[in-house]
Short mmCIF file of C-alpha atoms in Angstrom, two decimals:
data_model
loop_
_atom_site.label_atom_id
_atom_site.label_comp_id
_atom_site.label_asym_id
_atom_site.label_seq_id
_atom_site.Cartn_x
_atom_site.Cartn_y
_atom_site.Cartn_z
CA MET Z 1 114.11 68.95 88.88
CA THR Z 2 115.64 72.64 88.94
CA THR Z 3 114.00 73.55 85.37
CA LEU Z 4 113.06 77.52 85.59
CA LEU Z 5 109.39 78.38 85.35
CA ASP Z 6 108.84 80.82 83.09
CA PHE Z 7 106.80 84.22 83.91
CA PHE Z 8 104.93 86.17 81.35
CA PHE Z 9 103.69 89.53 82.58
CA ASP Z 10 102.91 93.05 81.83
CA PHE Z 11 103.88 95.79 83.97
CA SER Z 12 100.12 97.44 83.73
CA SER Z 13 98.78 93.69 84.55
CA PRO Z 14 96.61 93.92 88.24
CA TYR Z 15 96.50 90.43 88.18
CA GLY Z 16 100.26 90.16 86.91
CA TYR Z 17 101.22 92.18 89.77
CA PHE Z 18 99.45 89.93 92.28
CA ALA Z 19 101.43 86.86 90.60
CA ALA Z 20 104.43 89.00 90.65
CA MET Z 21 104.42 89.41 94.58
CA ARG Z 22 103.75 85.70 94.87
CA ILE Z 23 105.56 83.81 92.09
CA ASP Z 24 108.90 83.54 93.42
CA GLU Z 25 107.80 82.78 97.11
CA LEU Z 26 105.79 79.94 95.52
CA ALA Z 27 108.46 78.43 93.00
CA ALA Z 28 111.18 78.59 95.97
CA LYS Z 29 108.86 76.16 98.10
CA TYR Z 30 109.20 73.47 95.57
CA GLY Z 31 113.13 74.61 94.84
CA ARG Z 32 112.81 76.18 91.70
CA GLU Z 33 113.44 79.69 90.48
CA VAL Z 34 111.91 81.91 87.92
CA GLU Z 35 112.71 83.50 84.86
CA TRP Z 36 110.66 86.99 84.45
CA HIS Z 37 109.87 88.06 81.29
CA PRO Z 38 108.26 91.45 80.76
CA ILE Z 39 105.89 91.66 77.69
CA LEU Z 40 103.01 94.04 76.25
CA LEU Z 41 99.80 92.96 76.35
CA GLY Z 42 98.99 95.41 73.72
CA VAL Z 43 101.05 93.72 70.89
CA VAL Z 44 99.35 90.06 72.22
CA PHE Z 45 96.06 91.48 71.99
CA LYS Z 46 96.48 92.76 68.56
CA ALA Z 47 96.29 88.68 67.69
CA THR Z 48 93.37 87.71 70.05
CA GLY Z 49 91.39 90.79 69.71
CA ALA Z 50 91.09 91.38 73.57
CA LYS Z 51 90.72 94.70 75.19
CA PRO Z 52 91.83 95.42 78.89
CA LEU Z 53 89.03 93.65 80.97
CA PRO Z 54 88.16 97.17 82.88
CA MET Z 55 87.32 98.80 79.42
CA VAL Z 56 84.79 95.70 78.67
CA PRO Z 57 81.06 96.89 79.11
CA ILE Z 58 79.19 95.43 82.07
CA LYS Z 59 82.50 93.53 82.99
CA GLY Z 60 84.47 96.68 83.73
CA PRO Z 61 83.07 97.53 87.21
CA TYR Z 62 82.82 93.93 88.23
CA VAL Z 63 86.75 93.63 87.37
CA LEU Z 64 87.68 96.36 89.64
CA HIS Z 65 85.63 94.88 92.41
CA ASP Z 66 87.50 91.67 91.99
CA LEU Z 67 90.62 93.23 92.14
CA GLU Z 68 90.00 94.84 94.98
CA ARG Z 69 88.50 91.67 96.67
CA SER Z 70 91.41 89.44 95.32
CA ALA Z 71 94.03 91.96 96.83
CA ARG Z 72 92.57 91.53 100.21
CA PHE Z 73 91.76 88.07 99.87
CA HIS Z 74 95.51 87.26 99.23
CA HIS Z 75 96.69 90.01 101.70
CA ILE Z 76 98.52 92.03 98.85
CA PRO Z 77 98.29 95.79 99.22
CA PHE Z 78 96.81 97.31 96.35
CA THR Z 79 95.26 100.64 95.30
CA PHE Z 80 93.51 100.76 91.46
CA PRO Z 81 95.59 103.26 89.62
CA ALA Z 82 94.88 105.98 87.42
CA PRO Z 83 95.93 106.43 84.80
CA PHE Z 84 95.64 102.79 83.75
CA PRO Z 85 96.02 100.86 81.37
CA LEU Z 86 99.52 102.74 80.79
CA MET Z 87 102.10 101.92 77.70
CA THR Z 88 104.56 99.80 79.50
CA GLN Z 89 107.56 99.55 77.09
CA ILE Z 90 109.99 101.99 78.71
CA ALA Z 91 109.72 99.95 82.13
CA ALA Z 92 110.13 96.78 79.95
CA ARG Z 93 112.83 97.67 78.02
CA ALA Z 94 114.58 99.36 81.47
CA MET Z 95 114.34 95.36 82.80
CA LEU Z 96 115.87 94.02 79.99
CA VAL Z 97 119.00 96.44 79.77
CA ILE Z 98 119.17 95.57 84.08
CA ARG Z 99 119.17 91.98 83.02
CA ALA Z 100 121.92 91.72 80.19
CA GLU Z 101 123.86 94.50 82.72
CA HIS Z 102 123.29 92.85 86.09
CA GLY Z 103 121.60 90.00 86.00
CA ALA Z 104 118.72 87.81 86.14
CA LYS Z 105 117.93 88.60 90.19
CA ARG Z 106 118.55 92.26 90.25
CA ALA Z 107 116.28 92.74 86.73
CA THR Z 108 113.57 90.85 88.65
CA ALA Z 109 113.87 93.12 92.12
CA PHE Z 110 113.46 96.03 89.62
CA ALA Z 111 110.42 94.83 87.92
CA LYS Z 112 108.76 94.10 91.44
CA ALA Z 113 109.88 97.88 92.29
CA VAL Z 114 108.00 99.07 89.12
CA TYR Z 115 104.98 96.88 90.00
CA GLN Z 116 104.62 98.02 93.74
CA ALA Z 117 105.68 102.12 92.65
CA TYR Z 118 102.15 101.46 90.16
CA PHE Z 119 99.84 99.42 92.07
CA ILE Z 120 100.79 100.65 95.67
CA HIS Z 121 101.74 104.23 95.31
CA GLY Z 122 100.02 105.11 92.04
CA ILE Z 123 102.93 106.23 90.43
CA ASP Z 124 102.96 106.91 86.36
CA ILE Z 125 105.48 104.30 85.38
CA SER Z 126 105.10 104.89 81.53
CA ALA Z 127 107.05 107.92 82.46
CA LEU Z 128 110.71 107.94 81.67
CA GLU Z 129 111.53 110.27 84.68
CA ASN Z 130 109.42 107.92 87.18
CA VAL Z 131 111.28 104.68 85.93
CA LEU Z 132 114.60 106.29 86.19
CA ARG Z 133 113.72 107.25 89.72
CA ILE Z 134 113.02 103.50 90.25
CA VAL Z 135 116.11 102.85 88.86
CA THR Z 136 118.14 104.92 91.11
CA ASP Z 137 116.30 103.49 94.00
CA GLN Z 138 117.75 100.44 92.98
CA GLY Z 139 121.24 101.59 93.09
CA PHE Z 140 121.73 101.75 89.17
CA HIS Z 141 122.81 104.58 87.31
CA ALA Z 142 120.21 106.54 85.59
CA SER Z 143 121.92 107.86 82.97
CA GLY Z 144 123.12 104.88 81.37
CA ILE Z 145 119.43 102.91 81.24
CA SER Z 146 117.71 106.24 79.96
CA ASP Z 147 120.37 106.02 76.81
CA ALA Z 148 119.40 102.25 76.52
CA VAL Z 149 115.98 101.70 76.58
CA ASN Z 150 115.93 103.95 73.55
CA THR Z 151 118.27 101.96 70.87
CA PRO Z 152 117.02 100.04 68.53
CA GLN Z 153 118.90 97.20 69.74
CA ILE Z 154 116.66 97.10 72.84
CA LYS Z 155 113.44 97.78 70.86
CA GLU Z 156 114.14 95.01 68.70
CA GLN Z 157 114.85 92.91 71.61
CA LEU Z 158 111.56 93.24 73.50
CA LYS Z 159 109.75 92.70 70.15
CA THR Z 160 111.50 89.78 69.46
CA GLU Z 161 110.95 88.33 73.23
CA ILE Z 162 107.10 88.81 73.00
CA GLU Z 163 107.02 86.97 69.54
CA ALA Z 164 108.90 84.16 71.32
CA ALA Z 165 106.36 84.25 74.09
CA MET Z 166 103.20 84.47 71.58
CA ARG Z 167 105.01 81.20 69.56
CA LEU Z 168 104.97 79.45 73.48
CA GLY Z 169 101.16 80.16 73.49
CA VAL Z 170 101.20 83.27 75.37
CA PHE Z 171 98.10 85.64 75.00
CA GLY Z 172 97.95 87.17 78.19
CA ALA Z 173 99.38 87.96 81.53
CA PRO Z 174 100.29 86.90 84.10
CA PHE Z 175 101.32 83.70 82.30
CA ILE Z 176 103.39 80.83 83.46
CA ILE Z 177 105.02 78.02 81.52
CA ALA Z 178 106.33 75.21 84.11
CA ASP Z 179 107.47 72.05 82.96
CA GLY Z 180 105.80 72.85 79.28
CA GLU Z 181 102.59 73.46 80.87
CA PRO Z 182 100.95 76.55 80.59
CA PHE Z 183 99.10 78.54 83.49
CA TRP Z 184 96.79 81.65 82.59
CA GLY Z 185 96.33 83.94 85.18
CA PHE Z 186 96.95 84.47 88.97
CA ASP Z 187 93.75 82.20 90.08
CA ARG Z 188 95.66 79.05 88.41
CA PHE Z 189 98.38 79.10 90.86
CA ASP Z 190 96.38 76.47 92.74
CA GLN Z 191 96.95 74.34 89.92
CA LEU Z 192 100.57 75.58 89.14
CA GLU Z 193 101.37 74.63 92.68
CA ALA Z 194 99.46 71.04 92.36
CA LEU Z 195 102.25 69.99 89.37
CA LEU Z 196 105.21 71.69 91.10
CA GLN Z 197 104.25 69.55 94.40
CA GLN Z 198 103.87 66.37 91.58
CA ASN Z 199 107.31 67.27 89.60
CA LYS Z 200 109.08 67.52 92.99
CA MET S 1 71.41 84.20 107.53
CA THR S 2 69.52 81.96 105.39
CA THR S 3 69.47 84.21 102.32
CA LEU S 4 69.75 82.28 99.06
CA LEU S 5 72.65 82.53 96.50
CA ASP S 6 71.68 83.36 93.00
CA PHE S 7 73.57 80.94 90.73
CA PHE S 8 73.51 82.07 86.91
CA PHE S 9 74.62 79.44 84.32
CA ASP S 10 74.50 78.79 80.69
CA PHE S 11 74.11 74.90 79.63
CA SER S 12 76.69 75.35 77.32
CA SER S 13 79.48 76.75 79.41
CA PRO S 14 81.87 74.32 80.93
CA TYR S 15 83.04 76.13 83.53
CA GLY S 16 79.44 76.80 84.34
CA TYR S 17 79.01 72.61 84.42
CA PHE S 18 81.53 72.68 87.22
CA ALA S 19 80.32 75.33 89.10
CA ALA S 20 77.09 73.30 89.16
CA MET S 21 78.59 70.31 90.21
CA ARG S 22 80.01 71.91 93.22
CA ILE S 23 77.64 75.03 94.08
CA ASP S 24 74.91 73.14 96.22
CA GLU S 25 77.19 71.05 98.09
CA LEU S 26 79.20 74.55 98.98
CA ALA S 27 76.05 76.36 99.92
CA ALA S 28 74.70 73.31 101.97
CA LYS S 29 78.19 73.65 104.33
CA TYR S 30 77.21 77.09 105.38
CA GLY S 31 73.41 76.71 106.01
CA ARG S 32 72.60 78.40 102.69
CA GLU S 33 70.52 77.35 99.44
CA VAL S 34 71.08 78.06 95.69
CA GLU S 35 68.50 79.63 93.36
CA TRP S 36 69.89 78.20 89.87
CA HIS S 37 69.09 80.62 87.06
CA PRO S 38 69.67 79.44 83.54
CA ILE S 39 70.53 82.14 81.21
CA LEU S 40 71.52 82.56 77.69
CA LEU S 41 75.39 83.58 77.03
CA GLY S 42 74.53 84.43 73.64
CA VAL S 43 72.13 87.41 74.41
CA VAL S 44 74.73 88.19 77.35
CA PHE S 45 77.79 88.36 74.93
CA LYS S 46 76.18 90.71 72.40
CA ALA S 47 76.22 93.61 75.18
CA THR S 48 79.89 92.66 76.43
CA GLY S 49 81.02 91.98 72.62
CA ALA S 50 82.84 89.00 74.12
CA LYS S 51 82.94 85.53 71.95
CA PRO S 52 83.21 81.60 73.50
CA LEU S 53 86.39 81.35 75.00
CA PRO S 54 87.32 78.25 72.63
CA MET S 55 86.80 80.35 69.35
CA VAL S 56 89.49 83.30 70.66
CA PRO S 57 92.67 82.79 68.58
CA ILE S 58 95.49 81.47 70.67
CA LYS S 59 93.48 81.34 73.54
CA GLY S 60 91.20 78.58 72.29
CA PRO S 61 93.57 75.65 72.91
CA TYR S 62 94.41 77.05 76.22
CA VAL S 63 90.99 77.15 77.21
CA LEU S 64 90.43 73.71 75.85
CA HIS S 65 93.48 72.65 77.78
CA ASP S 66 92.30 74.42 80.99
CA LEU S 67 89.38 72.58 81.09
CA GLU S 68 90.68 69.30 81.06
CA ARG S 69 93.13 69.85 83.95
CA SER S 70 90.89 71.94 85.93
CA ALA S 71 88.44 68.91 85.75
CA ARG S 72 90.99 66.70 86.98
CA PHE S 73 92.19 69.13 89.72
CA HIS S 74 88.77 69.50 90.89
CA HIS S 75 88.07 65.17 90.59
CA ILE S 76 84.85 66.53 88.19
CA PRO S 77 84.04 63.87 85.31
CA PHE S 78 84.52 65.61 82.19
CA THR S 79 84.70 65.19 78.13
CA PHE S 80 85.11 68.24 76.06
CA PRO S 81 81.61 67.73 73.74
CA ALA S 82 81.03 68.13 70.37
CA PRO S 83 79.20 70.39 69.06
CA PHE S 84 80.26 73.10 71.27
CA PRO S 85 79.38 75.38 71.78
CA LEU S 86 75.20 74.86 71.07
CA MET S 87 71.89 76.45 71.67
CA THR S 88 70.72 76.27 75.27
CA GLN S 89 67.12 77.91 74.97
CA ILE S 90 65.29 74.54 74.60
CA ALA S 91 67.13 73.21 78.02
CA ALA S 92 66.85 76.58 79.46
CA ARG S 93 62.95 76.85 78.82
CA ALA S 94 62.44 73.51 79.93
CA MET S 95 63.82 74.06 83.21
CA LEU S 96 61.94 77.14 83.69
CA VAL S 97 58.60 74.90 83.28
CA ILE S 98 59.66 72.47 85.56
CA ARG S 99 60.06 74.69 88.24
CA ALA S 100 56.92 76.21 87.77
CA GLU S 101 55.18 73.19 87.82
CA HIS S 102 57.28 70.66 89.89
CA GLY S 103 59.21 73.11 92.39
CA ALA S 104 63.02 74.66 92.27
CA LYS S 105 64.35 71.43 93.85
CA ARG S 106 63.21 69.19 90.77
CA ALA S 107 64.37 72.07 88.37
CA THR S 108 68.03 71.98 90.21
CA ALA S 109 67.99 68.15 89.44
CA PHE S 110 66.94 68.23 85.87
CA ALA S 111 69.24 71.08 85.62
CA LYS S 112 72.42 69.20 86.70
CA ALA S 113 71.38 66.03 84.69
CA VAL S 114 71.18 68.40 81.06
CA TYR S 115 74.86 69.20 82.01
CA GLN S 116 75.88 65.87 82.80
CA ALA S 117 74.30 64.47 79.60
CA TYR S 118 76.30 67.08 77.74
CA PHE S 119 79.61 67.54 79.35
CA ILE S 120 79.81 63.58 80.36
CA HIS S 121 77.87 61.99 77.86
CA GLY S 122 77.91 64.20 74.71
CA ILE S 123 74.78 64.25 74.14
CA ASP S 124 73.92 67.25 72.08
CA ILE S 125 71.35 68.95 74.49
CA SER S 126 70.38 71.42 71.53
CA ALA S 127 67.92 68.98 70.30
CA LEU S 128 64.30 68.63 71.73
CA GLU S 129 64.35 64.98 71.45
CA ASN S 130 67.38 64.64 73.40
CA VAL S 131 66.33 67.22 76.14
CA LEU S 132 63.02 65.46 76.17
CA ARG S 133 64.58 62.22 76.92
CA ILE S 134 66.53 63.95 80.36
CA VAL S 135 62.90 64.88 81.22
CA THR S 136 61.47 61.85 80.96
CA ASP S 137 64.40 59.98 82.82
CA GLN S 138 63.75 62.73 85.73
CA GLY S 139 59.98 61.16 85.88
CA PHE S 140 58.01 63.94 83.99
CA HIS S 141 56.12 63.99 81.18
CA ALA S 142 57.47 64.76 77.96
CA SER S 143 54.32 65.92 75.97
CA GLY S 144 53.41 68.44 78.50
CA ILE S 145 57.00 70.01 78.39
CA SER S 146 57.35 69.50 74.55
CA ASP S 147 54.34 72.41 73.84
CA ALA S 148 55.30 74.18 76.87
CA VAL S 149 58.79 75.04 75.84
CA ASN S 150 57.60 76.60 72.46
CA THR S 151 55.06 78.91 74.11
CA PRO S 152 55.84 82.45 73.49
CA GLN S 153 54.97 83.22 77.24
CA ILE S 154 58.02 81.04 78.11
CA LYS S 155 60.21 82.56 75.37
CA GLU S 156 59.20 85.66 76.91
CA GLN S 157 60.05 84.54 80.78
CA LEU S 158 63.46 83.38 79.62
CA LYS S 159 64.17 86.55 77.73
CA THR S 160 62.86 88.64 80.89
CA GLU S 161 64.79 86.59 83.52
CA ILE S 162 67.98 87.02 81.24
CA GLU S 163 67.66 90.86 81.12
CA ALA S 164 67.09 90.79 84.92
CA ALA S 165 70.19 89.06 85.39
CA MET S 166 72.25 91.20 83.47
CA ARG S 167 70.50 94.57 85.40
CA LEU S 168 72.13 92.55 88.25
CA GLY S 169 75.55 93.16 86.27
CA VAL S 170 75.80 89.26 85.06
CA PHE S 171 78.16 89.45 82.16
CA GLY S 172 79.17 85.73 81.99
CA ALA S 173 78.92 82.35 83.61
CA PRO S 174 79.28 81.10 85.89
CA PHE S 175 78.41 83.96 87.93
CA ILE S 176 76.97 83.78 91.60
CA ILE S 177 75.53 86.68 93.92
CA ALA S 178 75.97 85.98 97.28
CA ASP S 179 74.40 88.74 100.01
CA GLY S 180 74.79 91.31 97.11
CA GLU S 181 78.40 90.29 96.36
CA PRO S 182 79.00 89.26 92.72
CA PHE S 183 81.52 86.33 91.96
CA TRP S 184 82.23 85.33 88.30
CA GLY S 185 83.86 82.22 87.70
CA PHE S 186 84.26 78.82 89.13
CA ASP S 187 87.92 79.91 90.26
CA ARG S 188 86.32 82.41 92.78
CA PHE S 189 84.66 79.79 94.81
CA ASP S 190 87.31 80.12 97.37
CA GLN S 191 86.50 83.59 97.73
CA LEU S 192 82.81 82.89 97.63
CA GLU S 193 83.48 80.35 100.47
CA ALA S 194 85.42 82.74 102.15
CA LEU S 195 82.12 85.24 102.04
CA LEU S 196 79.79 82.40 103.30
CA GLN S 197 82.43 81.72 105.98
CA GLN S 198 82.48 85.27 106.91
CA ASN S 199 78.59 85.98 107.01
CA LYS S 200 77.86 82.81 108.65
#
C-alpha cells in the first residue's frame, strides 16, 4: 500500500510539534508518505468546547510538566515558549501558499522550520515578520508570500480545509488518519505504528 | 527503593480499568507495590470543568473507538458498558470499608473484581445489590458492608481522600504518583516505567 497518511496539526500545539518531528520518519519506515494539513485549533475548539490544555485549572501545571518530560523521553529538543498559545493562521496560510507554489515537500520542510522556531527558539510565530524570516530562510521570496497570506482566497482555503478536517472527525491535534483509522495524540504513535505494520 | 506507587482511579473510567489491569504487574517488575485510591471523577471534574470524554461533541465517537482499539492493542478484555458513565461512590466506599477491615491486598482484589464486572460483564456497579454480590464473591459478608457504605463516617472519609488527592494535583484518572512524579493516563505507563527503571 502507498496510501498517504493525513496529518493534522496546529503550529501552536506542543504535542503537535512532537508528532511533526517524528511522523515522516515513522511513515517512511513502512514505505508511506505523509500529507500535512495545518488547522486552527481555535476553530475546532469552538465546536467541542475544549480549552487549550495548559489553561485548564489543576491540569495546566501537570501538562507543562508532562511536555518537558515527554520531550526528554522522546529525545526531542523543546523549550516551552512564551507567548503561549498564539494565533497561527499566518503560518498556516503561508504553508498553503508554499504548497501551492512549490509543492508538498517544501511546504512540509517549511512547517517543520516554523515548529522548531517556536518550540526550540521561542520565536513568536504569530508575527508576520517572523514567519517571513522563516520563509526567506527556506529559500523563498518573502514579498510574494507576504501578499498572498492576506488574500481572501487563501483565508477561504484554510477555512475550507479546516471544515473538511472536522467532517473527517478531527477534533484536536495532532490527529492522524491512516487507512481510514483515526489517531489522536502523539501518544497513539504506538498504535499507529501497529496499524502500519499490519497493513504493510 | 520500596516507596509505594499511588494509583488514583474511578470505577467508571475505562482508561482507569486498563491501568488497573496492569499497574500491579508493572510495579512488581521493579520491586514496588501499589496503594490503590478510589476517587470520584464527578467531584474532581467540578474543579476542572471537564466532562466525561465520550460526552464531548465530535470527540465522543473517537474515544469509543480508541477504547476498543486500545483494549485490543494491550490485550485487555473489554466491552463498552451501558449505562456509562455511572455513579461509583458505593463501590468506592465498599472498597474503603474492605481496606479498613481486611487490609489493602484484599481491597485491591475487590477493586479489580468491580472493574471487571463493569468493563467485561457490563454489570451496573452503581447498584448496591450488584456491588454486594461482588463483595460476597470475594468472600466477605455482604450485610456488614451494606450497612457500612452508608454511614456518615465512610462518606466523609471518601470525601477527605478525594480532597487530599486533588491537593496532590490529581485532576483525572487514572493518575499515578511515583516518587513524587505525576503521571496522568494509561498512555503514560511507558514514561512511568522509565522512571521505575531509573530509580531501581
